[in-house]
């Protein structure tokens, strides 16, 4: 699972999301990849999941969805509340319908520019 660029805030957000779901770092194998590296690794079948944290629509996700099935995993509102209470500088947002293959999902973002979404 790719958590984001090495040393980036995306890594912190990814870990916060996973922790809210009760996952410890020992429960998964972490990869620290740039977004283009994540997309290439998914295309090559070398990566099962990643966190892409960008504006909408994320070009890297759109690119991947052209040739591969992309599953956006929604965040449970109860988990979102837990994450937000520990990180009050984040907020919730919805990915509008038709952004990625007619899907609407909840995601976390820095207010207001940097969405934190699970892909």
PDB file of C-alpha atoms in Angstrom:
ATOM      1  CA  UNK A   1       0.000   0.000   0.000  1.00  0.00           C
ATOM      2  CA  UNK A   2       1.415   3.345  -1.030  1.00  0.00           C
ATOM      3  CA  UNK A   3       1.035   6.011   1.633  1.00  0.00           C
ATOM      4  CA  UNK A   4       2.345   8.944  -0.398  1.00  0.00           C
ATOM      5  CA  UNK A   5       5.577  10.801  -1.087  1.00  0.00           C
ATOM      6  CA  UNK A   6       8.345  10.077   1.418  1.00  0.00           C
ATOM      7  CA  UNK A   7       8.180  12.655   4.224  1.00  0.00           C
ATOM      8  CA  UNK A   8       4.977  14.264   2.973  1.00  0.00           C
ATOM      9  CA  UNK A   9       1.830  15.263   4.829  1.00  0.00           C
ATOM     10  CA  UNK A  10       0.063  12.650   2.704  1.00  0.00           C
ATOM     11  CA  UNK A  11       1.910   9.955   4.655  1.00  0.00           C
ATOM     12  CA  UNK A  12       0.644  11.412   7.951  1.00  0.00           C
ATOM     13  CA  UNK A  13      -2.931  11.569   6.656  1.00  0.00           C
ATOM     14  CA  UNK A  14      -2.734   8.026   5.268  1.00  0.00           C
ATOM     15  CA  UNK A  15      -1.504   6.686   8.589  1.00  0.00           C
ATOM     16  CA  UNK A  16      -4.233   8.601  10.467  1.00  0.00           C
ATOM     17  CA  UNK A  17      -6.919   7.099   8.229  1.00  0.00           C
ATOM     18  CA  UNK A  18      -5.548   3.578   8.591  1.00  0.00           C
ATOM     19  CA  UNK A  19      -5.213   3.979  12.376  1.00  0.00           C
ATOM     20  CA  UNK A  20      -8.861   5.085  12.608  1.00  0.00           C
ATOM     21  CA  UNK A  21      -9.749   1.729  11.071  1.00  0.00           C
ATOM     22  CA  UNK A  22      -7.652  -0.071  13.690  1.00  0.00           C
ATOM     23  CA  UNK A  23      -4.753  -0.862  11.373  1.00  0.00           C
ATOM     24  CA  UNK A  24      -1.231  -0.762  12.760  1.00  0.00           C
ATOM     25  CA  UNK A  25       1.811  -0.294  10.555  1.00  0.00           C
ATOM     26  CA  UNK A  26       2.646  -3.952  11.148  1.00  0.00           C
ATOM     27  CA  UNK A  27      -0.669  -4.893   9.461  1.00  0.00           C
ATOM     28  CA  UNK A  28       0.403  -3.728   6.002  1.00  0.00           C
ATOM     29  CA  UNK A  29       3.511  -3.241   3.890  1.00  0.00           C
ATOM     30  CA  UNK A  30       4.163   0.460   3.384  1.00  0.00           C
ATOM     31  CA  UNK A  31       5.443   1.914   0.129  1.00  0.00           C
ATOM     32  CA  UNK A  32       6.467   5.555  -0.104  1.00  0.00           C
ATOM     33  CA  UNK A  33       5.889   6.542  -3.712  1.00  0.00           C
ATOM     34  CA  UNK A  34       5.127   9.690  -5.655  1.00  0.00           C
ATOM     35  CA  UNK A  35       1.727   9.751  -7.356  1.00  0.00           C
ATOM     36  CA  UNK A  36       3.173   8.913 -10.790  1.00  0.00           C
ATOM     37  CA  UNK A  37       5.116   6.031  -9.204  1.00  0.00           C
ATOM     38  CA  UNK A  38       1.922   4.780  -7.546  1.00  0.00           C
ATOM     39  CA  UNK A  39       0.019   4.837 -10.830  1.00  0.00           C
ATOM     40  CA  UNK A  40       2.800   3.007 -12.685  1.00  0.00           C
ATOM     41  CA  UNK A  41       3.058   0.402  -9.913  1.00  0.00           C
ATOM     42  CA  UNK A  42      -0.715  -0.176 -10.066  1.00  0.00           C
ATOM     43  CA  UNK A  43      -0.637  -0.440 -13.864  1.00  0.00           C
ATOM     44  CA  UNK A  44       2.178  -2.990 -13.607  1.00  0.00           C
ATOM     45  CA  UNK A  45       0.316  -5.006 -10.951  1.00  0.00           C
ATOM     46  CA  UNK A  46       2.951  -4.262  -8.294  1.00  0.00           C
ATOM     47  CA  UNK A  47       0.696  -2.224  -6.002  1.00  0.00           C
ATOM     48  CA  UNK A  48      -2.802  -3.012  -4.739  1.00  0.00           C
ATOM     49  CA  UNK A  49      -3.738   0.258  -3.050  1.00  0.00           C
ATOM     50  CA  UNK A  50      -2.568   3.794  -2.634  1.00  0.00           C
ATOM     51  CA  UNK A  51      -3.496   7.175  -1.227  1.00  0.00           C
ATOM     52  CA  UNK A  52      -3.668   9.908  -3.849  1.00  0.00           C
ATOM     53  CA  UNK A  53      -4.004  13.323  -2.256  1.00  0.00           C
ATOM     54  CA  UNK A  54      -4.666  16.027  -4.793  1.00  0.00           C
ATOM     55  CA  UNK A  55      -7.275  18.330  -6.218  1.00  0.00           C
ATOM     56  CA  UNK A  56     -10.233  16.991  -8.146  1.00  0.00           C
ATOM     57  CA  UNK A  57     -10.175  15.426 -10.554  1.00  0.00           C
ATOM     58  CA  UNK A  58      -6.791  13.867  -9.851  1.00  0.00           C
ATOM     59  CA  UNK A  59      -5.142  13.442 -13.234  1.00  0.00           C
ATOM     60  CA  UNK A  60      -3.264  10.375 -12.038  1.00  0.00           C
ATOM     61  CA  UNK A  61      -6.503   8.635 -11.028  1.00  0.00           C
ATOM     62  CA  UNK A  62      -8.228   9.647 -14.251  1.00  0.00           C
ATOM     63  CA  UNK A  63      -5.262   8.236 -16.195  1.00  0.00           C
ATOM     64  CA  UNK A  64      -5.357   4.945 -14.310  1.00  0.00           C
ATOM     65  CA  UNK A  65      -9.133   4.622 -14.747  1.00  0.00           C
ATOM     66  CA  UNK A  66      -8.753   4.726 -18.534  1.00  0.00           C
ATOM     67  CA  UNK A  67      -7.132   1.295 -18.607  1.00  0.00           C
ATOM     68  CA  UNK A  68      -7.859  -0.204 -15.172  1.00  0.00           C
ATOM     69  CA  UNK A  69     -10.796  -0.571 -12.842  1.00  0.00           C
ATOM     70  CA  UNK A  70     -10.383   1.956 -10.031  1.00  0.00           C
ATOM     71  CA  UNK A  71     -12.187   1.395  -6.746  1.00  0.00           C
ATOM     72  CA  UNK A  72     -12.586   4.390  -4.490  1.00  0.00           C
ATOM     73  CA  UNK A  73     -13.043   3.254  -0.904  1.00  0.00           C
ATOM     74  CA  UNK A  74     -15.424   5.508   1.009  1.00  0.00           C
ATOM     75  CA  UNK A  75     -14.615   6.649   4.514  1.00  0.00           C
ATOM     76  CA  UNK A  76     -17.136   5.723   7.189  1.00  0.00           C
ATOM     77  CA  UNK A  77     -18.642   8.881   8.766  1.00  0.00           C
ATOM     78  CA  UNK A  78     -17.942   7.551  12.276  1.00  0.00           C
ATOM     79  CA  UNK A  79     -14.288   7.029  11.405  1.00  0.00           C
ATOM     80  CA  UNK A  80     -14.207  10.462   9.801  1.00  0.00           C
ATOM     81  CA  UNK A  81     -15.396  11.987  13.088  1.00  0.00           C
ATOM     82  CA  UNK A  82     -12.577  10.219  14.946  1.00  0.00           C
ATOM     83  CA  UNK A  83      -9.991  11.446  12.445  1.00  0.00           C
ATOM     84  CA  UNK A  84     -11.334  15.008  12.523  1.00  0.00           C
ATOM     85  CA  UNK A  85     -11.347  15.185  16.315  1.00  0.00           C
ATOM     86  CA  UNK A  86      -7.636  14.315  16.317  1.00  0.00           C
ATOM     87  CA  UNK A  87      -6.902  16.574  13.311  1.00  0.00           C
ATOM     88  CA  UNK A  88      -9.207  19.623  13.560  1.00  0.00           C
ATOM     89  CA  UNK A  89      -7.487  21.354  10.641  1.00  0.00           C
ATOM     90  CA  UNK A  90      -8.990  18.764   8.248  1.00  0.00           C
ATOM     91  CA  UNK A  91     -12.587  18.691   7.036  1.00  0.00           C
ATOM     92  CA  UNK A  92     -14.838  16.339   5.092  1.00  0.00           C
ATOM     93  CA  UNK A  93     -15.801  16.734   1.478  1.00  0.00           C
ATOM     94  CA  UNK A  94     -17.574  14.691  -1.180  1.00  0.00           C
ATOM     95  CA  UNK A  95     -16.136  13.673  -4.511  1.00  0.00           C
ATOM     96  CA  UNK A  96     -18.857  14.831  -6.931  1.00  0.00           C
ATOM     97  CA  UNK A  97     -20.685  12.261  -9.021  1.00  0.00           C
ATOM     98  CA  UNK A  98     -19.069  11.611 -12.412  1.00  0.00           C
ATOM     99  CA  UNK A  99     -15.634  12.725 -11.229  1.00  0.00           C
ATOM    100  CA  UNK A 100     -14.421   9.122 -11.482  1.00  0.00           C
ATOM    101  CA  UNK A 101     -16.729   6.711 -13.285  1.00  0.00           C
ATOM    102  CA  UNK A 102     -19.912   8.071 -11.683  1.00  0.00           C
ATOM    103  CA  UNK A 103     -18.799   7.564  -8.083  1.00  0.00           C
ATOM    104  CA  UNK A 104     -19.605   9.766  -5.082  1.00  0.00           C
ATOM    105  CA  UNK A 105     -17.459   9.212  -2.001  1.00  0.00           C
ATOM    106  CA  UNK A 106     -16.496  10.980   1.213  1.00  0.00           C
ATOM    107  CA  UNK A 107     -12.893  12.070   1.574  1.00  0.00           C
ATOM    108  CA  UNK A 108     -10.783  14.123   3.950  1.00  0.00           C
ATOM    109  CA  UNK A 109      -9.073  17.322   2.910  1.00  0.00           C
ATOM    110  CA  UNK A 110      -7.042  20.207   4.238  1.00  0.00           C
ATOM    111  CA  UNK A 111      -9.362  23.158   4.220  1.00  0.00           C
ATOM    112  CA  UNK A 112     -10.027  23.774   1.379  1.00  0.00           C
ATOM    113  CA  UNK A 113      -7.373  22.880  -1.215  1.00  0.00           C
ATOM    114  CA  UNK A 114      -5.824  19.444  -0.606  1.00  0.00           C
ATOM    115  CA  UNK A 115      -8.223  16.456  -0.692  1.00  0.00           C
ATOM    116  CA  UNK A 116      -7.178  13.325   1.148  1.00  0.00           C
ATOM    117  CA  UNK A 117      -8.901  10.427  -0.554  1.00  0.00           C
ATOM    118  CA  UNK A 118      -8.426   6.701  -0.582  1.00  0.00           C
ATOM    119  CA  UNK A 119      -8.059   5.173  -4.015  1.00  0.00           C
TER     120      UNK A 119
END
